[in-house]
Amino acid sequence: MSYIDGFLIPVTAANKEAYRAMAVKSAALFKEFGATRIVESWGDALPDGKTTDFKRAVKAEGDENVVFSWIEWPSKAARDSGNEKFMNDPRMKAFGDMPFDGKRMVFGGFEVLLQS
C-alpha cells in the first residue's frame, strides 16, 4: 500500500508565488525519484481552534498562511530511497533559500489506513 509524507508549512502571502515555483521544481524531482502524486494546498478555511489549529501548529505569524502538502509514494522503501536521492541531488541544492521558515515546518511519514 502507498506511503505518505505530510507537511504543514507557514508561508507569507508575499511568498505564495515563490513557494509555488519552488514546489513545481521539487515536484518534478520527487516524481523523478519515484513519487506517484504531489499535492500542495494553500489554506483557505482555517478556523481558529480552542486548543490548537493549523496556524498554531506552525506558529504562523502576521500574514502567514499554512500550506498543507503531501507526497504519495508506492511504499515506505520507495519514499526512503526517493527522499535520499532528493536531498543529495545538486538540482535541489541549487534552489537556494526556501520561501518559508523551515524551523516551523511540521512533517512526518504516514502509513495509509484507508484509500477509496
CSV table of N, CA and C in Angstrom, one decimal:
chain,number,residue,atom,x,y,z
A,1,MET,N,0.8,-1.2,0.0
A,1,MET,CA,0.0,0.0,0.0
A,1,MET,C,0.9,1.2,0.0
A,2,SER,N,0.3,2.4,-0.4
A,2,SER,CA,1.0,3.6,-0.5
A,2,SER,C,1.6,4.1,0.8
A,3,TYR,N,2.5,5.0,0.7
A,3,TYR,CA,3.1,5.7,1.9
A,3,TYR,C,3.0,7.2,1.7
A,4,ILE,N,2.7,7.9,2.7
A,4,ILE,CA,2.5,9.4,2.5
A,4,ILE,C,3.5,10.2,3.4
A,5,ASP,N,4.1,11.2,2.8
A,5,ASP,CA,4.8,12.2,3.6
A,5,ASP,C,3.9,13.4,3.6
A,6,GLY,N,3.6,13.9,4.8
A,6,GLY,CA,2.8,15.0,5.0
A,6,GLY,C,3.5,16.2,5.6
A,7,PHE,N,3.0,17.4,5.2
A,7,PHE,CA,3.7,18.7,5.6
A,7,PHE,C,2.7,19.8,6.0
A,8,LEU,N,3.0,20.6,7.0
A,8,LEU,CA,2.4,21.8,7.2
A,8,LEU,C,3.5,22.9,7.2
A,9,ILE,N,3.3,23.9,6.4
A,9,ILE,CA,4.3,24.9,6.2
A,9,ILE,C,3.8,26.3,6.3
A,10,PRO,N,4.4,27.2,7.1
A,10,PRO,CA,4.0,28.6,7.2
A,10,PRO,C,4.6,29.4,6.0
A,11,VAL,N,3.8,30.0,5.3
A,11,VAL,CA,4.3,30.8,4.1
A,11,VAL,C,3.5,32.2,4.1
A,12,THR,N,4.3,33.3,4.0
A,12,THR,CA,3.7,34.6,3.9
A,12,THR,C,2.9,34.7,2.6
A,13,ALA,N,1.9,35.6,2.6
A,13,ALA,CA,1.2,35.8,1.4
A,13,ALA,C,2.1,36.4,0.3
A,14,ALA,N,3.1,37.2,0.7
A,14,ALA,CA,4.0,37.7,-0.3
A,14,ALA,C,4.9,36.6,-0.9
A,15,ASN,N,5.1,35.5,-0.3
A,15,ASN,CA,5.9,34.4,-0.8
A,15,ASN,C,5.1,33.3,-1.5
A,16,LYS,N,3.8,33.5,-1.6
A,16,LYS,CA,2.9,32.4,-2.2
A,16,LYS,C,3.4,32.0,-3.6
A,17,GLU,N,3.7,32.9,-4.5
A,17,GLU,CA,4.2,32.5,-5.8
A,17,GLU,C,5.6,32.0,-5.8
A,18,ALA,N,6.4,32.5,-4.9
A,18,ALA,CA,7.8,31.9,-4.8
A,18,ALA,C,7.7,30.5,-4.3
A,19,TYR,N,6.8,30.3,-3.3
A,19,TYR,CA,6.6,28.9,-2.8
A,19,TYR,C,6.1,28.0,-3.9
A,20,ARG,N,5.1,28.5,-4.7
A,20,ARG,CA,4.6,27.7,-5.8
A,20,ARG,C,5.7,27.3,-6.8
A,21,ALA,N,6.5,28.2,-7.1
A,21,ALA,CA,7.6,28.0,-8.1
A,21,ALA,C,8.6,26.9,-7.5
A,22,MET,N,8.9,27.1,-6.3
A,22,MET,CA,9.8,26.1,-5.6
A,22,MET,C,9.1,24.7,-5.6
A,23,ALA,N,7.8,24.7,-5.3
A,23,ALA,CA,7.0,23.4,-5.3
A,23,ALA,C,7.0,22.7,-6.6
A,24,VAL,N,6.9,23.5,-7.7
A,24,VAL,CA,6.9,22.9,-9.1
A,24,VAL,C,8.2,22.2,-9.3
A,25,LYS,N,9.3,22.9,-9.0
A,25,LYS,CA,10.7,22.3,-9.2
A,25,LYS,C,10.8,21.0,-8.3
A,26,SER,N,10.4,21.1,-7.0
A,26,SER,CA,10.5,20.0,-6.1
A,26,SER,C,9.7,18.8,-6.6
A,27,ALA,N,8.5,19.1,-7.1
A,27,ALA,CA,7.6,18.0,-7.5
A,27,ALA,C,8.2,17.2,-8.7
A,28,ALA,N,8.8,17.9,-9.6
A,28,ALA,CA,9.5,17.3,-10.7
A,28,ALA,C,10.5,16.3,-10.2
A,29,LEU,N,11.3,16.7,-9.3
A,29,LEU,CA,12.4,15.8,-8.7
A,29,LEU,C,11.8,14.7,-8.0
A,30,PHE,N,10.8,14.9,-7.1
A,30,PHE,CA,10.1,13.9,-6.4
A,30,PHE,C,9.5,12.8,-7.3
A,31,LYS,N,8.9,13.3,-8.4
A,31,LYS,CA,8.3,12.3,-9.4
A,31,LYS,C,9.4,11.5,-10.0
A,32,GLU,N,10.5,12.2,-10.4
A,32,GLU,CA,11.7,11.5,-11.0
A,32,GLU,C,12.2,10.4,-10.1
A,33,PHE,N,12.1,10.7,-8.8
A,33,PHE,CA,12.7,9.8,-7.8
A,33,PHE,C,11.6,8.8,-7.2
A,34,GLY,N,10.4,8.7,-7.8
A,34,GLY,CA,9.5,7.6,-7.5
A,34,GLY,C,8.2,8.0,-6.9
A,35,ALA,N,8.0,9.3,-6.6
A,35,ALA,CA,6.7,9.7,-6.0
A,35,ALA,C,5.6,9.6,-7.1
A,36,THR,N,4.4,9.2,-6.6
A,36,THR,CA,3.3,9.0,-7.6
A,36,THR,C,2.4,10.2,-7.6
A,37,ARG,N,2.4,11.0,-6.6
A,37,ARG,CA,1.5,12.1,-6.5
A,37,ARG,C,2.0,13.2,-5.5
A,38,ILE,N,1.9,14.4,-5.9
A,38,ILE,CA,2.3,15.5,-5.0
A,38,ILE,C,1.2,16.5,-5.0
A,39,VAL,N,0.7,16.9,-3.8
A,39,VAL,CA,-0.4,17.9,-3.7
A,39,VAL,C,0.1,19.0,-2.8
A,40,GLU,N,0.0,20.3,-3.2
A,40,GLU,CA,0.3,21.5,-2.5
A,40,GLU,C,-1.0,22.3,-2.3
A,41,SER,N,-1.4,22.6,-1.1
A,41,SER,CA,-2.7,23.2,-0.9
A,41,SER,C,-2.5,24.5,0.0
A,42,TRP,N,-3.1,25.6,-0.5
A,42,TRP,CA,-3.0,26.9,0.2
A,42,TRP,C,-4.2,27.1,1.1
A,43,GLY,N,-3.9,27.3,2.4
A,43,GLY,CA,-5.0,27.4,3.4
A,43,GLY,C,-6.1,28.4,2.9
A,44,ASP,N,-7.3,28.0,3.0
A,44,ASP,CA,-8.5,28.8,2.6
A,44,ASP,C,-9.5,29.0,3.7
A,45,ALA,N,-9.7,27.9,4.4
A,45,ALA,CA,-10.7,28.0,5.5
A,45,ALA,C,-10.1,27.3,6.7
A,46,LEU,N,-9.3,28.1,7.5
A,46,LEU,CA,-8.5,27.6,8.6
A,46,LEU,C,-9.1,28.2,9.9
A,47,PRO,N,-10.1,27.6,10.5
A,47,PRO,CA,-10.7,28.2,11.7
A,47,PRO,C,-9.7,28.2,12.9
A,48,ASP,N,-9.9,29.2,13.7
A,48,ASP,CA,-9.1,29.2,15.0
A,48,ASP,C,-9.7,28.2,15.9
A,49,GLY,N,-8.9,27.3,16.5
A,49,GLY,CA,-9.4,26.3,17.4
A,49,GLY,C,-9.3,26.8,18.8
A,50,LYS,N,-9.9,26.0,19.7
A,50,LYS,CA,-9.8,26.4,21.1
A,50,LYS,C,-8.5,25.9,21.8
A,51,THR,N,-8.0,24.7,21.3
A,51,THR,CA,-6.8,24.2,21.9
A,51,THR,C,-5.6,24.3,20.9
A,52,THR,N,-5.9,23.9,19.7
A,52,THR,CA,-4.9,24.0,18.6
A,52,THR,C,-5.6,24.1,17.3
A,53,ASP,N,-4.8,24.4,16.3
A,53,ASP,CA,-5.3,24.5,14.9
A,53,ASP,C,-4.1,24.5,13.9
A,54,PHE,N,-4.4,24.6,12.7
A,54,PHE,CA,-3.3,24.6,11.7
A,54,PHE,C,-2.3,25.7,11.9
A,55,LYS,N,-2.8,26.9,12.1
A,55,LYS,CA,-1.9,28.1,12.3
A,55,LYS,C,-1.0,28.0,13.5
A,56,ARG,N,-1.6,27.5,14.6
A,56,ARG,CA,-0.8,27.3,15.8
A,56,ARG,C,0.2,26.2,15.7
A,57,ALA,N,-0.2,25.2,14.9
A,57,ALA,CA,0.8,24.1,14.7
A,57,ALA,C,2.1,24.5,14.1
A,58,VAL,N,2.1,25.6,13.3
A,58,VAL,CA,3.3,26.1,12.7
A,58,VAL,C,3.7,27.4,13.2
A,59,LYS,N,3.0,27.9,14.3
A,59,LYS,CA,3.3,29.2,14.9
A,59,LYS,C,3.2,30.3,13.8
A,60,ALA,N,2.2,30.2,13.0
A,60,ALA,CA,2.0,31.2,11.9
A,60,ALA,C,2.0,32.6,12.5
A,61,GLU,N,2.6,33.6,11.8
A,61,GLU,CA,2.7,34.9,12.3
A,61,GLU,C,2.2,35.9,11.3
A,62,GLY,N,1.7,37.0,11.7
A,62,GLY,CA,1.3,38.1,10.8
A,62,GLY,C,0.4,37.6,9.6
A,63,ASP,N,0.9,37.8,8.4
A,63,ASP,CA,0.1,37.4,7.2
A,63,ASP,C,0.5,36.0,6.7
A,64,GLU,N,1.1,35.2,7.5
A,64,GLU,CA,1.5,33.9,7.1
A,64,GLU,C,0.2,33.0,7.0
A,65,ASN,N,0.2,32.2,6.0
A,65,ASN,CA,-0.9,31.2,5.8
A,65,ASN,C,-0.2,29.8,6.0
A,66,VAL,N,-1.0,28.8,5.9
A,66,VAL,CA,-0.5,27.4,6.1
A,66,VAL,C,-0.7,26.7,4.7
A,67,VAL,N,0.4,26.1,4.3
A,67,VAL,CA,0.4,25.2,3.2
A,67,VAL,C,0.3,23.8,3.7
A,68,PHE,N,-0.7,23.0,3.2
A,68,PHE,CA,-0.9,21.6,3.6
A,68,PHE,C,-0.5,20.8,2.4
A,69,SER,N,0.5,20.0,2.5
A,69,SER,CA,1.1,19.3,1.4
A,69,SER,C,1.3,17.9,1.7
A,70,TRP,N,1.2,17.0,0.7
A,70,TRP,CA,1.6,15.6,0.9
A,70,TRP,C,2.2,15.1,-0.4
A,71,ILE,N,3.0,14.1,-0.2
A,71,ILE,CA,3.6,13.3,-1.3
A,71,ILE,C,3.2,11.9,-1.1
A,72,GLU,N,2.7,11.3,-2.2
A,72,GLU,CA,2.4,9.9,-2.2
A,72,GLU,C,3.4,9.0,-2.8
A,73,TRP,N,3.8,8.0,-2.2
A,73,TRP,CA,4.9,7.1,-2.6
A,73,TRP,C,4.3,5.7,-2.8
A,74,PRO,N,4.9,4.8,-3.6
A,74,PRO,CA,4.4,3.5,-3.7
A,74,PRO,C,4.5,2.6,-2.4
A,75,SER,N,5.6,3.0,-1.6
A,75,SER,CA,5.9,2.2,-0.4
A,75,SER,C,6.8,3.1,0.5
A,76,LYS,N,7.0,2.7,1.7
A,76,LYS,CA,8.0,3.4,2.6
A,76,LYS,C,9.4,3.2,2.0
A,77,ALA,N,9.7,2.1,1.5
A,77,ALA,CA,11.1,1.9,0.9
A,77,ALA,C,11.3,2.8,-0.2
A,78,ALA,N,10.3,3.0,-1.1
A,78,ALA,CA,10.4,3.9,-2.2
A,78,ALA,C,10.5,5.4,-1.7
A,79,ARG,N,9.8,5.7,-0.6
A,79,ARG,CA,9.9,7.0,0.0
A,79,ARG,C,11.3,7.3,0.5
A,80,ASP,N,11.8,6.3,1.3
A,80,ASP,CA,13.2,6.4,1.9
A,80,ASP,C,14.2,6.6,0.8
A,81,SER,N,14.1,5.9,-0.3
A,81,SER,CA,15.1,6.0,-1.4
A,81,SER,C,14.9,7.3,-2.1
A,82,GLY,N,13.7,7.7,-2.4
A,82,GLY,CA,13.4,8.9,-3.1
A,82,GLY,C,13.8,10.1,-2.3
A,83,ASN,N,13.6,10.2,-1.0
A,83,ASN,CA,14.0,11.3,-0.2
A,83,ASN,C,15.5,11.4,-0.1
A,84,GLU,N,16.2,10.3,-0.1
A,84,GLU,CA,17.7,10.3,-0.1
A,84,GLU,C,18.2,10.9,-1.4
A,85,LYS,N,17.6,10.4,-2.5
A,85,LYS,CA,18.0,11.0,-3.8
A,85,LYS,C,17.8,12.4,-3.9
A,86,PHE,N,16.6,12.9,-3.4
A,86,PHE,CA,16.2,14.3,-3.5
A,86,PHE,C,17.2,15.1,-2.7
A,87,MET,N,17.5,14.7,-1.5
A,87,MET,CA,18.4,15.5,-0.6
A,87,MET,C,19.8,15.6,-1.1
A,88,ASN,N,20.2,14.6,-1.9
A,88,ASN,CA,21.6,14.6,-2.4
A,88,ASN,C,21.7,15.1,-3.8
A,89,ASP,N,20.6,15.5,-4.4
A,89,ASP,CA,20.6,15.9,-5.8
A,89,ASP,C,21.1,17.4,-5.9
A,90,PRO,N,22.0,17.7,-6.8
A,90,PRO,CA,22.5,19.1,-6.9
A,90,PRO,C,21.5,20.1,-7.4
A,91,ARG,N,20.5,19.6,-8.1
A,91,ARG,CA,19.4,20.5,-8.5
A,91,ARG,C,18.6,21.0,-7.3
A,92,MET,N,18.4,20.2,-6.3
A,92,MET,CA,17.7,20.6,-5.1
A,92,MET,C,18.5,21.6,-4.3
A,93,LYS,N,19.8,21.4,-4.3
A,93,LYS,CA,20.7,22.3,-3.6
A,93,LYS,C,20.8,23.7,-4.3
A,94,ALA,N,20.5,23.7,-5.6
A,94,ALA,CA,20.5,24.9,-6.3
A,94,ALA,C,19.3,25.8,-6.1
A,95,PHE,N,18.3,25.3,-5.4
A,95,PHE,CA,17.0,26.0,-5.1
A,95,PHE,C,17.3,27.3,-4.3
A,96,GLY,N,18.4,27.3,-3.5
A,96,GLY,CA,18.7,28.5,-2.7
A,96,GLY,C,17.8,28.5,-1.5
A,97,ASP,N,17.6,29.7,-1.0
A,97,ASP,CA,16.8,29.9,0.2
A,97,ASP,C,15.4,29.5,-0.1
A,98,MET,N,14.8,28.9,0.9
A,98,MET,CA,13.4,28.5,0.8
A,98,MET,C,12.5,29.7,1.2
A,99,PRO,N,11.3,29.8,0.5
A,99,PRO,CA,10.4,31.0,0.8
A,99,PRO,C,9.5,30.8,2.0
A,100,PHE,N,10.1,30.1,3.0
A,100,PHE,CA,9.3,29.9,4.3
A,100,PHE,C,10.3,29.6,5.4
A,101,ASP,N,9.9,29.6,6.6
A,101,ASP,CA,10.7,29.3,7.8
A,101,ASP,C,10.7,27.8,8.0
A,102,GLY,N,11.7,27.1,7.6
A,102,GLY,CA,11.7,25.7,7.7
A,102,GLY,C,11.8,25.2,9.2
A,103,LYS,N,12.1,26.0,10.1
A,103,LYS,CA,12.2,25.6,11.5
A,103,LYS,C,10.8,25.4,12.1
A,104,ARG,N,9.8,26.0,11.4
A,104,ARG,CA,8.4,25.8,11.9
A,104,ARG,C,7.6,24.9,11.0
A,105,MET,N,8.2,24.3,10.1
A,105,MET,CA,7.5,23.3,9.2
A,105,MET,C,7.3,22.0,10.1
A,106,VAL,N,6.1,21.5,9.9
A,106,VAL,CA,5.8,20.2,10.6
A,106,VAL,C,5.7,19.1,9.5
A,107,PHE,N,6.3,18.0,9.7
A,107,PHE,CA,6.3,16.9,8.7
A,107,PHE,C,6.4,15.6,9.3
A,108,GLY,N,6.0,14.6,8.5
A,108,GLY,CA,6.1,13.2,9.0
A,108,GLY,C,5.6,12.2,8.0
A,109,GLY,N,5.9,11.0,8.2
A,109,GLY,CA,5.6,9.9,7.3
A,109,GLY,C,4.4,9.1,7.9
A,110,PHE,N,3.5,8.7,7.0
A,110,PHE,CA,2.2,8.0,7.4
A,110,PHE,C,1.9,6.8,6.5
A,111,GLU,N,1.5,5.7,7.3
A,111,GLU,CA,1.0,4.5,6.6
A,111,GLU,C,-0.4,4.8,6.2
A,112,VAL,N,-0.9,4.4,5.1
A,112,VAL,CA,-2.3,4.6,4.7
A,112,VAL,C,-3.2,3.7,5.4
A,113,LEU,N,-4.2,4.2,6.0
A,113,LEU,CA,-5.2,3.4,6.7
A,113,LEU,C,-6.4,3.0,5.8
A,114,LEU,N,-6.8,4.0,5.0
A,114,LEU,CA,-7.9,3.8,4.1
A,114,LEU,C,-7.6,4.6,2.8
A,115,GLN,N,-7.9,4.0,1.7
A,115,GLN,CA,-7.8,4.7,0.4
A,115,GLN,C,-9.0,4.3,-0.4
A,116,SER,N,-9.9,5.2,-0.8
A,116,SER,CA,-11.1,4.9,-1.6
A,116,SER,C,-11.2,5.7,-2.8
